[in-house]
PDB file of C-alpha atoms in Angstrom:
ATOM      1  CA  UNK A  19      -6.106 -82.187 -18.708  1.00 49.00           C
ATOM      2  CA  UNK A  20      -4.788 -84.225 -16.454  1.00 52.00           C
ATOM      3  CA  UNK A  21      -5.908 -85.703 -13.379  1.00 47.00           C
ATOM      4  CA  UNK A  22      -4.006 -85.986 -10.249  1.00 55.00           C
ATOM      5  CA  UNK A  23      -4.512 -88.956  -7.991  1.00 45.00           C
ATOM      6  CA  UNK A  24      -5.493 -88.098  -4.376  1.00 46.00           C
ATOM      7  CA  UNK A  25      -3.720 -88.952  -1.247  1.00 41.00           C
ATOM      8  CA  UNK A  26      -4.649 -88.608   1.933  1.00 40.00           C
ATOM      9  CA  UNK A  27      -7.232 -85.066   1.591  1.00 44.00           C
ATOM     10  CA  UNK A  28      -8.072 -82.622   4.746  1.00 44.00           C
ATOM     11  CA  UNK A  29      -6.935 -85.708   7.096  1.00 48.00           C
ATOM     12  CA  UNK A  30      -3.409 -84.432   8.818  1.00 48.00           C
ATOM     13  CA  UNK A  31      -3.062 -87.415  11.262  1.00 47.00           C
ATOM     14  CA  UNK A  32      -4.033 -89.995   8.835  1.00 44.00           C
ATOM     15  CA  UNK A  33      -1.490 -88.750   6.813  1.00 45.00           C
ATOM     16  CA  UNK A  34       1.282 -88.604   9.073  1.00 46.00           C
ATOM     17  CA  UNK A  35       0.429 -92.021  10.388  1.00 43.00           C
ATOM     18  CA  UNK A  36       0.883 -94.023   6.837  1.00 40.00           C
ATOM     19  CA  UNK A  37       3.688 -91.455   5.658  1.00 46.00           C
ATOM     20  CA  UNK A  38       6.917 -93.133   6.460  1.00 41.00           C
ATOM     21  CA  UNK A  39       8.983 -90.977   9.104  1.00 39.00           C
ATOM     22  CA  UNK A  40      11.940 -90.398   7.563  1.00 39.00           C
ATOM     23  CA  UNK A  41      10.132 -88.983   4.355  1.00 40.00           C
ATOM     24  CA  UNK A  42       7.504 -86.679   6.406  1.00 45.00           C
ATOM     25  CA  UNK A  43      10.476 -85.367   8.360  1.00 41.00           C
ATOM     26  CA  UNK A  44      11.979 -84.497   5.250  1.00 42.00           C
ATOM     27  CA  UNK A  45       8.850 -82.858   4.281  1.00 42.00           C
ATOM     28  CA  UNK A  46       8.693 -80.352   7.213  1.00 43.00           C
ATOM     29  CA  UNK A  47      12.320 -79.374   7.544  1.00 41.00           C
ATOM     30  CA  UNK A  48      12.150 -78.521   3.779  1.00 41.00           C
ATOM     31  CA  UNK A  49      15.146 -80.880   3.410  1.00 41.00           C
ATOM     32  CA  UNK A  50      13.158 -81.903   0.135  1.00 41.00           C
ATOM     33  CA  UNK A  51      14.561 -79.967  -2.768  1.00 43.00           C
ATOM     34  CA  UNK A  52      13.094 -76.599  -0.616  1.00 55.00           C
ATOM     35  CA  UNK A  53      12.599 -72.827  -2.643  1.00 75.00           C
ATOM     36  CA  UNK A  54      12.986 -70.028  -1.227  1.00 87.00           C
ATOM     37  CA  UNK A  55      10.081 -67.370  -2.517  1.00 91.00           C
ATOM     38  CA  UNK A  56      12.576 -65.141  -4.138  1.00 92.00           C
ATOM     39  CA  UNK A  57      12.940 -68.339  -6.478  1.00 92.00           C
ATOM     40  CA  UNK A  58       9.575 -69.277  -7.026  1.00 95.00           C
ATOM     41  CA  UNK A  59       9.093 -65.661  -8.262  1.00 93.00           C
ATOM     42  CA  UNK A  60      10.482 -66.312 -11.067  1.00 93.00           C
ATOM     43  CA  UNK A  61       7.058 -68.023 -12.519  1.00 96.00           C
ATOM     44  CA  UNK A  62       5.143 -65.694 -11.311  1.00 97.00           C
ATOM     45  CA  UNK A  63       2.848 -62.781 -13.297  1.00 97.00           C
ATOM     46  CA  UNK A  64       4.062 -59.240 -12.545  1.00 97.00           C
ATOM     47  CA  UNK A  65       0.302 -58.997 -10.826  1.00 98.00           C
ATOM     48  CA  UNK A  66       0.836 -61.775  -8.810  1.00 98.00           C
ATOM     49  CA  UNK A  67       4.088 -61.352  -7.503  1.00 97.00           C
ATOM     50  CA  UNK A  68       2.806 -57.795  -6.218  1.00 97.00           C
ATOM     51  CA  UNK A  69       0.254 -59.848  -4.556  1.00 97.00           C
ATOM     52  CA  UNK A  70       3.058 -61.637  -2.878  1.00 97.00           C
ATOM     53  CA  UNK A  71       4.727 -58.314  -2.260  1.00 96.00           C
ATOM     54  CA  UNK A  72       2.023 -56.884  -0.919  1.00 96.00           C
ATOM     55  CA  UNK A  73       0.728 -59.202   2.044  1.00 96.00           C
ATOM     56  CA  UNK A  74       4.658 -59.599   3.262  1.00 96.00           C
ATOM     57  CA  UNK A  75       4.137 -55.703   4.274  1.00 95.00           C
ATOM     58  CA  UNK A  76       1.837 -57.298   6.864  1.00 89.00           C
ATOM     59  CA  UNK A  77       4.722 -59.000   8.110  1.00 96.00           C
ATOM     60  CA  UNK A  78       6.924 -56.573  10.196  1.00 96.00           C
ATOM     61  CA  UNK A  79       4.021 -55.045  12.048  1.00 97.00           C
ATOM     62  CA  UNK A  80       2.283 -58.360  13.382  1.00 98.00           C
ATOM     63  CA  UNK A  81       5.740 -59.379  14.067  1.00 97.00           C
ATOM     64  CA  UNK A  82       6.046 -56.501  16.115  1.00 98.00           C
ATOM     65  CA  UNK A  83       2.733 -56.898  18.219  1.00 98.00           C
ATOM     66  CA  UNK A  84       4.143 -60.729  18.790  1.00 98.00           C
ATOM     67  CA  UNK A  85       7.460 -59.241  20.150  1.00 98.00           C
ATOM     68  CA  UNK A  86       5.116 -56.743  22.433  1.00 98.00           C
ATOM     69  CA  UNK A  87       3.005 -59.538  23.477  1.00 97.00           C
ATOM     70  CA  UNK A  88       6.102 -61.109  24.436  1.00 97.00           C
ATOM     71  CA  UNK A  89       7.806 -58.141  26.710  1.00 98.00           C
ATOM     72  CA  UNK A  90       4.388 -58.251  28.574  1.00 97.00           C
ATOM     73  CA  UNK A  91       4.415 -61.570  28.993  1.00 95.00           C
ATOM     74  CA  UNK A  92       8.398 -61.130  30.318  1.00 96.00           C
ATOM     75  CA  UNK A  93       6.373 -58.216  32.770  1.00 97.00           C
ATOM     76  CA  UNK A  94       3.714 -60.564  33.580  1.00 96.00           C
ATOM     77  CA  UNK A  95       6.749 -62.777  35.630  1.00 95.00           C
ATOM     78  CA  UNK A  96       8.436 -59.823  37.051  1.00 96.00           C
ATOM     79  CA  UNK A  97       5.136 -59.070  38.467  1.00 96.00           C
ATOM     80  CA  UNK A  98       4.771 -62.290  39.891  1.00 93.00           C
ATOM     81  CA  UNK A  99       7.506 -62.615  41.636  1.00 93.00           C
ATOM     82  CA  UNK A 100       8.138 -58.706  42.671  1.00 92.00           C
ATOM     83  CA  UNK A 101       8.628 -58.096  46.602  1.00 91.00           C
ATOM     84  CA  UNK A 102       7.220 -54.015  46.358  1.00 92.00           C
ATOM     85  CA  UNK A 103       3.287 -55.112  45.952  1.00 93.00           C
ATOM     86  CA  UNK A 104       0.754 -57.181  47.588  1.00 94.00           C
ATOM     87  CA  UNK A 105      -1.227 -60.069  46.565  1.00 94.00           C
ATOM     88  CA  UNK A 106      -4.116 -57.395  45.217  1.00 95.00           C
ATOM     89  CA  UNK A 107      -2.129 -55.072  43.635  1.00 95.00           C
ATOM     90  CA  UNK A 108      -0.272 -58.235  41.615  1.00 95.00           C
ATOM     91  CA  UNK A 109      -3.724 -59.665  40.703  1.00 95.00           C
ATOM     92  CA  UNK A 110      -4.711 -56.643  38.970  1.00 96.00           C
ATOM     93  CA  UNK A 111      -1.466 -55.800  37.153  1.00 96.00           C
ATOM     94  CA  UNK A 112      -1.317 -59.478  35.990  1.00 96.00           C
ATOM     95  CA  UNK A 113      -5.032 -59.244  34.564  1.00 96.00           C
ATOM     96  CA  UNK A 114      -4.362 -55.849  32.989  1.00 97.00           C
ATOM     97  CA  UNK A 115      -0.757 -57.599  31.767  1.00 97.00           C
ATOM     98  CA  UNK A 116      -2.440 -60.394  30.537  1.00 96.00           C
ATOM     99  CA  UNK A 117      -5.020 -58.824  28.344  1.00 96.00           C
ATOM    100  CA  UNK A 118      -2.973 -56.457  26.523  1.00 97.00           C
ATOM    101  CA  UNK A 119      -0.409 -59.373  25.687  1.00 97.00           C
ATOM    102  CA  UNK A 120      -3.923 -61.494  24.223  1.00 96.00           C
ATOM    103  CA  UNK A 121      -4.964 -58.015  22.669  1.00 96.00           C
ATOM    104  CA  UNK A 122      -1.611 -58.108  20.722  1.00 97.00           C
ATOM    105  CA  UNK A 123      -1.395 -62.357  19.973  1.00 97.00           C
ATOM    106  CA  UNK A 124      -4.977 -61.652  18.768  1.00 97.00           C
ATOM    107  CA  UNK A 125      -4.466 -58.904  16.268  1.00 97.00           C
ATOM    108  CA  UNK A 126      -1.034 -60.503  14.474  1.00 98.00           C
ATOM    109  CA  UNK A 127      -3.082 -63.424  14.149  1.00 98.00           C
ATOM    110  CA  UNK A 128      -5.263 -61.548  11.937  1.00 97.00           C
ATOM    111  CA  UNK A 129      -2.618 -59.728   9.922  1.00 98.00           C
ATOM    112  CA  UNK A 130      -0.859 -63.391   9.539  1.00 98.00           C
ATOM    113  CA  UNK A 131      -3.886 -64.761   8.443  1.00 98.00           C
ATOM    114  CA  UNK A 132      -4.726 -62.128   5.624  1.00 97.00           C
ATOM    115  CA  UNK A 133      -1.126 -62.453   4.888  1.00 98.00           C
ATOM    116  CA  UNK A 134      -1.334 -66.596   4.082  1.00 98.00           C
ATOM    117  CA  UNK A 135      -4.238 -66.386   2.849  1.00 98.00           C
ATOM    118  CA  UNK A 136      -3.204 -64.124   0.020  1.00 98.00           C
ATOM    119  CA  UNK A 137       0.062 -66.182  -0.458  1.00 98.00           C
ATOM    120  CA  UNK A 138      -1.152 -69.918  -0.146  1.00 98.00           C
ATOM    121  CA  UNK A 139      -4.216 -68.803  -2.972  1.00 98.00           C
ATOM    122  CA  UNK A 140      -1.727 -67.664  -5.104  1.00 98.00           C
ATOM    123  CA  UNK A 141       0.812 -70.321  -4.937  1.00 98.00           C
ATOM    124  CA  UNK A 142      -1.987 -72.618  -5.086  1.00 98.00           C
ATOM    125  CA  UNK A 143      -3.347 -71.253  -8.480  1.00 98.00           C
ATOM    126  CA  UNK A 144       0.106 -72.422 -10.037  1.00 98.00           C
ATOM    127  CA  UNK A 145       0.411 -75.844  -8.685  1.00 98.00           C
ATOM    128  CA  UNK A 146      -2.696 -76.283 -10.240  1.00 97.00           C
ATOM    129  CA  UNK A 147      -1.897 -74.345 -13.411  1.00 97.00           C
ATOM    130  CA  UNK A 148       1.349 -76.831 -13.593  1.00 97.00           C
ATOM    131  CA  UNK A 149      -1.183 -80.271 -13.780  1.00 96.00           C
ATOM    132  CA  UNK A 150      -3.929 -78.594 -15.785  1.00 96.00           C
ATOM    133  CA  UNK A 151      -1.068 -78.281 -18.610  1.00 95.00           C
ATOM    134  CA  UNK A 152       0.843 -81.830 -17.404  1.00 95.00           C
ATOM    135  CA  UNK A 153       0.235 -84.541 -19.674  1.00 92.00           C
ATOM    136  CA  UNK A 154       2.720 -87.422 -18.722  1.00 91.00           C
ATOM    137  CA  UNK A 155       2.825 -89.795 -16.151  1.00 93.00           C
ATOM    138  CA  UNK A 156       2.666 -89.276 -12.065  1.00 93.00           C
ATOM    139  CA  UNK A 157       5.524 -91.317 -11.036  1.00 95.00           C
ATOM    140  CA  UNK A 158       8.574 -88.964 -11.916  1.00 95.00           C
ATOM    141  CA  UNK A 159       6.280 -86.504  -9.182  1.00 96.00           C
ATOM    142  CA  UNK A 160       5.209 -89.111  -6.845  1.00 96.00           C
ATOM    143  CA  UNK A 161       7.110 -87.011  -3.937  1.00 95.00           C
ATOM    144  CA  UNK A 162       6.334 -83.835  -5.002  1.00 96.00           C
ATOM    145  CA  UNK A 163       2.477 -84.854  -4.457  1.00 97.00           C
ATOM    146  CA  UNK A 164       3.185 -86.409  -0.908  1.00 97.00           C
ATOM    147  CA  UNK A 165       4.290 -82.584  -0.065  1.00 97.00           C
ATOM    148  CA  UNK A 166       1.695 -81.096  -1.671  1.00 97.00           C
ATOM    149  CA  UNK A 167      -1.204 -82.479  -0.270  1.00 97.00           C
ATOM    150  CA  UNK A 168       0.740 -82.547   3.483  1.00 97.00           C
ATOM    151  CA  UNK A 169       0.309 -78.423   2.491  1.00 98.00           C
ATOM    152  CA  UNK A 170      -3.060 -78.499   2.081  1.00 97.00           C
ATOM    153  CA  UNK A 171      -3.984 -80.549   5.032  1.00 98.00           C
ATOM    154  CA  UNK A 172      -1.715 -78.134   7.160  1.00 98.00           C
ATOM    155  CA  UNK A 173      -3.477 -75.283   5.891  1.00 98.00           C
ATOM    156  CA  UNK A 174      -6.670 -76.964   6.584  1.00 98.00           C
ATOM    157  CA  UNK A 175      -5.836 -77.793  10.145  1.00 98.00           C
ATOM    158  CA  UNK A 176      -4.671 -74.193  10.338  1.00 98.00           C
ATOM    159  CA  UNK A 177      -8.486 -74.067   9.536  1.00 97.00           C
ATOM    160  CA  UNK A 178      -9.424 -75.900  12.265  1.00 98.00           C
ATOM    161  CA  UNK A 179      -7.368 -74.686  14.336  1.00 97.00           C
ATOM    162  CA  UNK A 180      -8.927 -70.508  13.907  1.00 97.00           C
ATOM    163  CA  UNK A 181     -12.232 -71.734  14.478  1.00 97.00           C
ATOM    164  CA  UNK A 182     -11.442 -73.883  17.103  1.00 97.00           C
ATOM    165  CA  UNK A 183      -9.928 -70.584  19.180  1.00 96.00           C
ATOM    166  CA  UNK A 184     -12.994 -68.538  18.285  1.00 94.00           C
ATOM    167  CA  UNK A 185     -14.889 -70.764  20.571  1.00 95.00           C
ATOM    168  CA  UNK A 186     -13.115 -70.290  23.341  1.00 93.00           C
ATOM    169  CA  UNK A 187     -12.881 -67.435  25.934  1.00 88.00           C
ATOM    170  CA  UNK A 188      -9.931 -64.853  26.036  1.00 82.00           C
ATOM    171  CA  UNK A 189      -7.008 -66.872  27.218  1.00 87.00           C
ATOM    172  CA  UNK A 190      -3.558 -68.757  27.078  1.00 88.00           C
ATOM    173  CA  UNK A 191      -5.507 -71.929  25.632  1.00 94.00           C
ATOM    174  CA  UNK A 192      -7.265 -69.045  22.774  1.00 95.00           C
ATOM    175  CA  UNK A 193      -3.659 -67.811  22.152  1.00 96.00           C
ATOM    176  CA  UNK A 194      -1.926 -71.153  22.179  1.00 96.00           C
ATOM    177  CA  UNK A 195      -4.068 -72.101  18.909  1.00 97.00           C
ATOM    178  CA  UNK A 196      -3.389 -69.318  17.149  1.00 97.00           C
ATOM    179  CA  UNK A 197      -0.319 -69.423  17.500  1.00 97.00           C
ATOM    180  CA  UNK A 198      -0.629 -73.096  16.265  1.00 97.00           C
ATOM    181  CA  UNK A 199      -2.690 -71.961  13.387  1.00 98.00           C
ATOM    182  CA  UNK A 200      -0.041 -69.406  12.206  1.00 98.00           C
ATOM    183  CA  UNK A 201       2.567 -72.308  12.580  1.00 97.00           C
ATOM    184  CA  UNK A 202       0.495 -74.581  10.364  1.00 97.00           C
ATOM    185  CA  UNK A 203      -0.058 -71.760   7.876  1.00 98.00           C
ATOM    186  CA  UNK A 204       3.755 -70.845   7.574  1.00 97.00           C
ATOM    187  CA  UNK A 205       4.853 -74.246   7.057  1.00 98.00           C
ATOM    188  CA  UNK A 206       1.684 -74.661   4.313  1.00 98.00           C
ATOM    189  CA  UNK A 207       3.283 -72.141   2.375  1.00 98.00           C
ATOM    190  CA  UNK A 208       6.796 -73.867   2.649  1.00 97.00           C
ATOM    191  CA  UNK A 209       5.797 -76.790   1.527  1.00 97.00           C
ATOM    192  CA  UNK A 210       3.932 -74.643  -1.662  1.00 97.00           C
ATOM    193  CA  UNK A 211       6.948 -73.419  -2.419  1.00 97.00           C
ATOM    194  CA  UNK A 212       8.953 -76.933  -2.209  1.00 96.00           C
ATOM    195  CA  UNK A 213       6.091 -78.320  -4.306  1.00 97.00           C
ATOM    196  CA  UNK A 214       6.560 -75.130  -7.138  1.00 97.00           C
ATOM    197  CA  UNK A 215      10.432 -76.134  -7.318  1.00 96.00           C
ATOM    198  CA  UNK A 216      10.051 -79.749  -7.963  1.00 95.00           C
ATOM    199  CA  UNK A 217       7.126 -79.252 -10.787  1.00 96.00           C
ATOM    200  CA  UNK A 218       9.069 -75.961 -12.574  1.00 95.00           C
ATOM    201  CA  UNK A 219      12.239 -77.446 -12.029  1.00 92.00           C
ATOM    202  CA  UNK A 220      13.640 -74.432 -10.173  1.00 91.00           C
ATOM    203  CA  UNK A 221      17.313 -75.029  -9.405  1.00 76.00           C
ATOM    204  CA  UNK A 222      18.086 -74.295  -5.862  1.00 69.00           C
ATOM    205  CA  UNK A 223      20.788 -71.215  -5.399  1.00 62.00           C
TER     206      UNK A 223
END
């Protein structure tokens, strides 16, 4: 077995602050030798790539409550700036405006979540299938460990970020971090599947 040396664990800003900027830019464009998951596929178990399969049917219907959630926050201005009601009557259609749009944010953030989770434990269990059967030396991987643990620290401030918007009440600042979250979850699962190219040595099409 062999045993991977540790970089900078669960610690995003520490990370980012002794990562050289041209390589961590690199790292979240994807400019570094980036998959895309039809690729990665290819290493994949039949049962796990239905896994995969499975959780992206999430996709198009929390995609569609965050296109909803955007039209009402599109009515939300019309509202605010519409000459036919009073200062009430806007009040109360904002609030009503408001809540269905957070209602929305709210549940695709939950369908996004189930989604990456599924993905980035799968992914996961074959970076760390590829070192369990690596014998030789770090250094020809040095990068491709830089990326990997930047996904697991943005998937743990994706973390951070969920349980830092179930503390607060029903609002823009709620929304606004998990939106973040799903941000740092996507881009998690990016990097996994940067990090699966460079240690199978999948060609990019």
């Amino acid at each position: 077995m062999h045993f991977r040396m540790k970089w900078f664990p669960v610690c995003p800003r520490l990370f980012r602050a002794l990562c050289p900027a041209p390589v961590l830019i690199l790292m979240l464009t994807g400019e570094v030798c980036g998959q895309s998951q039809e690729q990665i596929k290819t290493i994949l178990r039949p049962s796990d790539s239905k896994k995969i399969e499975k959780a992206d049917a999430q996709t198009g219907y929390a995609e569609k409550l965050m296109e909803e959630a955007k039209q009402l926050d599109n009515e939300v201005f019309s509202v605010k700036v519409s000459r036919e009601l009073d200062d009430k009557a806007k009040r109360k259609k904002v609030r009503q405006l408001e809540r269905r749009s957070r209602q929305k944010i709210i549940a695709a953030s939950d369908l996004y979540q189930l989604r990456n989770q599924i993905k980035y434990k799968v992914y996961k269990t074959y970076i760390e299938k590829f070192w369990k059967q690596y014998e030789g030396s770090q250094d020809p991987y040095l990068d491709a460990l830089k990326v990997e643990e930047l996904s697991n620290d943005l998937y743990y401030q994706a973390g951070m970020e969920r349980t830092e918007a179930m503390t607060l009440h029903a609002g823009y600042e709620k929304t606004g971090k998990l939106k973040q979250a799903i941000e740092s979850e996507n881009l998690a699962i990016e990097k996994q599947l940067t990090v699966l190219g460079m240690y199978y040595n999948i060609r990019q099409e």
